[in-house]
Amino acid sequence: MKLLFIGDIVGQPGRNAVKTLLPKLRKQHALDFIIANGENSAGGSGITPKTAEEIFSAGVDVITSGDHLWDQKEVMELLAGEKRFLRPLNYPPEIPGRGSGVFEVRSPADLTIGILNVQGRTFMQPPLDNPFLLAAEEVKKLRELTKIIFVDFHAEATSEKIAFARFLDGQVSAVIGTHTHVQTADEQIFPGGTAYLTDAGFTGPHEGVLGREIEPVVKKFLTGMPQRFEVAKDRVILHGAVVEINDATGRATKIQRVMENTI
Ligand SMILES: [Fe+2]
Ligand SMILES: [Fe+2]
């Protein structure tokens, strides 16, 4: 099977890019499943039922998230009632929502995929439970149900991301990083069969600073004063990666970065 993972969707430009480009990408890569990180889909901060619905309607099967999870209060609705929405696994167990799920793959019909969303701890807030230990436990449970497992590791430090993926090599089909909004060029398949990319990048306006207007971000660095970071507008690009997975073994056979312009 072939899946597409889409890096952090930023604001309306990001949502529009997914809508516009997904039909073409689905055809071009013969995609069976599409996952997207949606933590910045509502005005660049957080996610709401409305922005999630837009992303699902565009053809995304499952939405993952990260540290911007709580930026919109409406997220509580998603956490409580939307099975296709995941939040990082390593929050305290009593909070609503879930960090993993098993989903049916569109084709072939008898396949299922386990998806896991985990957040890093190095240079990240808030300090969550150990992602390595919790992910290993969760993967063990998921492997009883399916061999095809995808992990979105939402983290800042490249060392933590690589170590985490190496730790899970052979246990999952792919680990792809999110959060930095900068696509890395280190796609590879580890010896155990786990596809890896440190960061998928972001889907949204690239004429800016990580999807936001340039001027207020520069001003904040110059003055130290808080600024309003509006979502930027121009050079909208979809970032992500396509992973090909052997249905029988769950091992990745190919990983290819995606960087698709809207114009
Ligand atoms: Fe993000
Ligand atoms: Fe993030």
Short mmCIF file of C-alpha atoms and ligand atoms in Angstrom, two decimals:
data_model
loop_
_atom_site.label_atom_id
_atom_site.label_comp_id
_atom_site.label_asym_id
_atom_site.label_seq_id
_atom_site.Cartn_x
_atom_site.Cartn_y
_atom_site.Cartn_z
CA MET A 1 0.00 0.00 0.00
CA LYS A 2 1.00 3.59 -0.52
CA LEU A 3 0.34 6.42 1.89
CA LEU A 4 0.85 10.15 1.79
CA PHE A 5 1.70 12.06 4.92
CA ILE A 6 1.14 15.82 4.76
CA GLY A 7 3.21 18.14 6.98
CA ASP A 8 1.53 20.68 9.31
CA ILE A 9 -1.34 22.39 7.45
CA VAL A 10 -1.13 26.13 8.19
CA GLY A 11 -4.31 28.24 8.04
CA GLN A 12 -6.65 28.69 5.12
CA PRO A 13 -3.87 28.78 2.49
CA GLY A 14 -2.74 25.36 3.76
CA ARG A 15 -6.27 23.95 3.74
CA ASN A 16 -6.82 25.26 0.21
CA ALA A 17 -3.57 23.69 -0.96
CA VAL A 18 -4.70 20.29 0.33
CA LYS A 19 -8.06 20.70 -1.43
CA THR A 20 -6.46 21.72 -4.72
CA LEU A 21 -3.54 19.31 -4.84
CA LEU A 22 -4.85 16.10 -3.28
CA PRO A 23 -6.81 14.77 -6.28
CA LYS A 24 -3.72 15.13 -8.47
CA LEU A 25 -1.35 13.58 -5.89
CA ARG A 26 -3.74 10.70 -5.25
CA LYS A 27 -3.74 9.83 -8.94
CA GLN A 28 -0.04 10.44 -9.52
CA HIS A 29 1.10 8.23 -6.62
CA ALA A 30 -1.85 5.77 -6.59
CA LEU A 31 -2.43 6.57 -2.91
CA ASP A 32 -4.38 4.22 -0.64
CA PHE A 33 -4.32 6.32 2.52
CA ILE A 34 -3.71 9.96 3.46
CA ILE A 35 -2.65 11.32 6.84
CA ALA A 36 -2.10 15.00 7.66
CA ASN A 37 -0.88 16.95 10.66
CA GLY A 38 -3.55 19.60 11.33
CA GLU A 39 -2.24 21.34 14.46
CA ASN A 40 -1.97 24.73 12.69
CA SER A 41 -5.01 24.47 10.42
CA ALA A 42 -7.15 27.07 12.24
CA GLY A 43 -5.62 30.52 11.60
CA GLY A 44 -2.15 29.01 12.08
CA SER A 45 -2.89 27.95 15.68
CA GLY A 46 -4.79 24.85 16.64
CA ILE A 47 -7.66 23.05 14.97
CA THR A 48 -11.46 23.28 15.09
CA PRO A 49 -14.22 20.87 13.96
CA LYS A 50 -14.75 23.16 10.95
CA THR A 51 -11.13 23.12 9.75
CA ALA A 52 -10.89 19.38 10.45
CA GLU A 53 -14.01 18.77 8.37
CA GLU A 54 -12.53 20.76 5.50
CA ILE A 55 -9.40 18.60 5.62
CA PHE A 56 -11.37 15.34 5.79
CA SER A 57 -13.59 16.47 2.89
CA ALA A 58 -10.48 17.16 0.82
CA GLY A 59 -9.66 13.44 1.12
CA VAL A 60 -7.51 13.14 4.24
CA ASP A 61 -8.31 9.95 6.21
CA VAL A 62 -6.72 10.75 9.57
CA ILE A 63 -5.52 14.01 11.18
CA THR A 64 -2.69 14.12 13.72
CA SER A 65 -1.67 17.06 15.92
CA GLY A 66 0.97 18.34 18.33
CA ASP A 67 1.82 21.06 20.83
CA HIS A 68 -0.66 23.56 19.27
CA LEU A 69 -3.46 21.14 20.15
CA TRP A 70 -5.10 23.44 22.74
CA ASP A 71 -4.97 26.76 20.86
CA GLN A 72 -8.69 26.63 19.91
CA LYS A 73 -11.18 25.67 22.61
CA GLU A 74 -13.42 23.90 20.06
CA VAL A 75 -10.77 21.18 19.87
CA MET A 76 -12.52 19.59 22.85
CA GLU A 77 -15.35 18.55 20.50
CA LEU A 78 -12.88 16.83 18.19
CA LEU A 79 -11.11 15.10 21.06
CA ALA A 80 -14.40 13.85 22.46
CA GLY A 81 -16.13 12.68 19.31
CA GLU A 82 -13.90 12.41 16.23
CA LYS A 83 -12.25 9.01 15.86
CA ARG A 84 -10.20 10.17 12.86
CA PHE A 85 -8.46 12.83 14.98
CA LEU A 86 -5.40 11.93 17.06
CA ARG A 87 -3.50 13.91 19.70
CA PRO A 88 -0.04 13.10 21.07
CA LEU A 89 -0.19 9.85 23.00
CA ASN A 90 2.04 10.99 25.85
CA TYR A 91 -0.32 13.50 27.48
CA PRO A 92 -1.61 12.38 30.90
CA PRO A 93 -4.01 9.46 30.39
CA GLU A 94 -7.00 11.30 31.90
CA ILE A 95 -7.22 13.95 29.15
CA PRO A 96 -9.79 13.43 26.35
CA GLY A 97 -8.95 12.03 22.92
CA ARG A 98 -6.54 9.31 21.91
CA GLY A 99 -3.00 8.98 20.63
CA SER A 100 -3.45 6.04 18.31
CA GLY A 101 -6.03 4.25 16.23
CA VAL A 102 -6.47 1.44 13.75
CA PHE A 103 -8.14 2.40 10.48
CA GLU A 104 -9.34 0.61 7.37
CA VAL A 105 -7.32 1.26 4.23
CA ARG A 106 -9.41 2.36 1.25
CA SER A 107 -7.90 -0.33 -0.99
CA PRO A 108 -7.18 -3.18 -0.76
CA ALA A 109 -10.23 -3.52 1.45
CA ASP A 110 -8.89 -6.08 3.91
CA LEU A 111 -5.92 -3.99 5.06
CA THR A 112 -5.75 -1.92 8.22
CA ILE A 113 -3.22 0.67 9.34
CA GLY A 114 -2.26 1.66 12.86
CA ILE A 115 -1.49 5.33 13.33
CA LEU A 116 0.34 6.77 16.29
CA ASN A 117 0.90 10.44 17.23
CA VAL A 118 3.64 11.16 19.78
CA GLN A 119 5.28 14.39 20.98
CA GLY A 120 8.94 14.95 21.77
CA ARG A 121 10.29 16.41 25.00
CA THR A 122 13.54 18.14 24.03
CA PHE A 123 13.01 21.94 23.69
CA MET A 124 9.23 21.31 23.80
CA GLN A 125 6.40 22.45 26.05
CA PRO A 126 4.63 21.11 28.01
CA PRO A 127 6.89 18.39 29.47
CA LEU A 128 5.05 15.17 28.66
CA ASP A 129 5.58 11.53 29.59
CA ASN A 130 8.51 9.65 28.02
CA PRO A 131 7.64 9.26 24.32
CA PHE A 132 10.03 6.32 23.82
CA LEU A 133 8.57 4.15 26.55
CA LEU A 134 4.94 4.95 25.79
CA ALA A 135 5.34 4.55 22.03
CA ALA A 136 7.01 1.15 22.45
CA GLU A 137 4.13 -0.03 24.63
CA GLU A 138 1.51 1.32 22.20
CA VAL A 139 3.26 -0.18 19.15
CA LYS A 140 3.20 -3.57 20.84
CA LYS A 141 -0.59 -3.29 21.18
CA LEU A 142 -1.04 -2.04 17.62
CA ARG A 143 1.10 -4.88 16.21
CA GLU A 144 -1.40 -7.38 17.56
CA LEU A 145 -3.92 -5.81 15.16
CA THR A 146 -1.81 -4.83 12.13
CA LYS A 147 1.76 -4.84 10.83
CA ILE A 148 1.30 -1.58 8.97
CA ILE A 149 2.01 1.22 11.44
CA PHE A 150 2.66 4.91 10.80
CA VAL A 151 4.05 7.27 13.44
CA ASP A 152 3.92 11.10 13.39
CA PHE A 153 6.63 12.16 15.86
CA HIS A 154 5.97 15.82 16.66
CA ALA A 155 9.28 17.07 18.00
CA GLU A 156 11.89 19.80 17.76
CA ALA A 157 15.31 18.20 18.24
CA THR A 158 16.76 16.23 15.32
CA SER A 159 18.65 13.96 17.74
CA GLU A 160 15.48 13.04 19.62
CA LYS A 161 13.69 12.36 16.34
CA ILE A 162 16.39 10.14 14.85
CA ALA A 163 16.93 8.27 18.13
CA PHE A 164 13.18 7.70 18.48
CA ALA A 165 12.88 6.30 14.95
CA ARG A 166 15.99 4.12 15.35
CA PHE A 167 14.48 2.80 18.59
CA LEU A 168 11.31 1.77 16.71
CA ASP A 169 13.12 0.43 13.61
CA GLY A 170 11.61 -2.89 12.60
CA GLN A 171 8.53 -2.34 14.78
CA VAL A 172 6.74 0.24 12.61
CA SER A 173 6.47 0.96 8.87
CA ALA A 174 7.38 4.64 9.08
CA VAL A 175 8.30 7.43 11.46
CA ILE A 176 7.95 10.91 10.03
CA GLY A 177 8.68 14.03 12.05
CA THR A 178 6.64 17.22 12.22
CA HIS A 179 6.69 20.51 14.18
CA THR A 180 9.75 22.39 12.82
CA HIS A 181 7.89 23.29 9.58
CA VAL A 182 11.19 22.85 7.68
CA GLN A 183 11.39 19.82 5.39
CA THR A 184 14.60 17.84 5.85
CA ALA A 185 16.37 15.92 3.07
CA ASP A 186 17.27 12.78 5.05
CA GLU A 187 14.57 10.38 3.86
CA GLN A 188 15.77 6.79 4.19
CA ILE A 189 14.75 3.27 5.12
CA PHE A 190 16.46 1.85 8.21
CA PRO A 191 17.79 -1.76 8.22
CA GLY A 192 14.71 -3.10 10.05
CA GLY A 193 12.36 -1.71 7.38
CA THR A 194 11.21 1.54 8.98
CA ALA A 195 10.97 4.52 6.62
CA TYR A 196 12.17 7.76 8.14
CA LEU A 197 12.17 11.51 7.51
CA THR A 198 13.20 13.94 10.28
CA ASP A 199 10.62 16.53 9.25
CA ALA A 200 7.90 16.55 6.61
CA GLY A 201 7.83 20.36 6.46
CA PHE A 202 4.59 22.36 6.36
CA THR A 203 1.72 22.94 3.98
CA GLY A 204 0.96 26.62 3.58
CA PRO A 205 2.51 29.96 2.62
CA HIS A 206 6.29 29.74 2.39
CA GLU A 207 6.85 33.46 1.72
CA GLY A 208 7.06 34.06 5.46
CA VAL A 209 8.57 32.61 8.64
CA LEU A 210 7.29 29.04 9.11
CA GLY A 211 3.94 30.10 7.59
CA ARG A 212 3.52 33.45 9.36
CA GLU A 213 4.05 37.02 8.07
CA ILE A 214 7.73 38.01 8.17
CA GLU A 215 7.57 41.49 9.76
CA PRO A 216 6.02 40.70 13.18
CA VAL A 217 8.34 37.73 13.69
CA VAL A 218 11.40 39.85 12.90
CA LYS A 219 10.04 42.59 15.20
CA LYS A 220 9.66 40.12 18.03
CA PHE A 221 13.28 39.04 17.65
CA LEU A 222 14.38 42.68 17.52
CA THR A 223 12.38 43.98 20.47
CA GLY A 224 11.47 40.95 22.56
CA MET A 225 7.91 42.30 22.61
CA PRO A 226 4.96 39.99 21.87
CA GLN A 227 3.46 40.40 18.38
CA ARG A 228 0.43 39.11 16.49
CA PHE A 229 1.64 36.53 14.00
CA GLU A 230 -0.79 36.54 11.06
CA VAL A 231 -0.71 33.67 8.58
CA ALA A 232 1.32 34.65 5.49
CA LYS A 233 -0.20 34.52 2.00
CA ASP A 234 2.21 33.79 -0.81
CA ARG A 235 4.12 30.85 -2.31
CA VAL A 236 1.78 28.17 -0.98
CA ILE A 237 3.41 24.73 -1.07
CA LEU A 238 2.27 21.29 0.10
CA HIS A 239 5.01 19.43 1.96
CA GLY A 240 4.99 15.77 2.90
CA ALA A 241 6.18 12.32 1.94
CA VAL A 242 4.87 9.24 0.17
CA VAL A 243 5.69 5.89 1.75
CA GLU A 244 5.30 2.54 0.03
CA ILE A 245 4.75 -0.38 2.40
CA ASN A 246 4.78 -4.13 1.84
CA ASP A 247 1.26 -5.26 2.83
CA ALA A 248 2.37 -8.64 4.15
CA THR A 249 5.40 -7.63 6.22
CA GLY A 250 4.63 -4.00 7.09
CA ARG A 251 8.15 -3.05 6.00
CA ALA A 252 8.61 0.13 4.01
CA THR A 253 9.97 -0.37 0.50
CA LYS A 254 10.22 3.27 -0.59
CA ILE A 255 10.01 6.80 0.80
CA GLN A 256 9.80 9.88 -1.35
CA ARG A 257 9.57 13.50 -0.22
CA VAL A 258 6.76 15.63 -1.66
CA MET A 259 7.05 19.35 -2.31
CA GLU A 260 4.17 20.47 -4.50
CA ASN A 261 3.51 24.07 -5.57
CA THR A 262 -0.05 25.30 -5.85
CA ILE A 263 0.63 27.25 -9.04
FE FE B 1 3.16 23.06 13.45
FE FE B 2 4.13 21.97 16.72
#
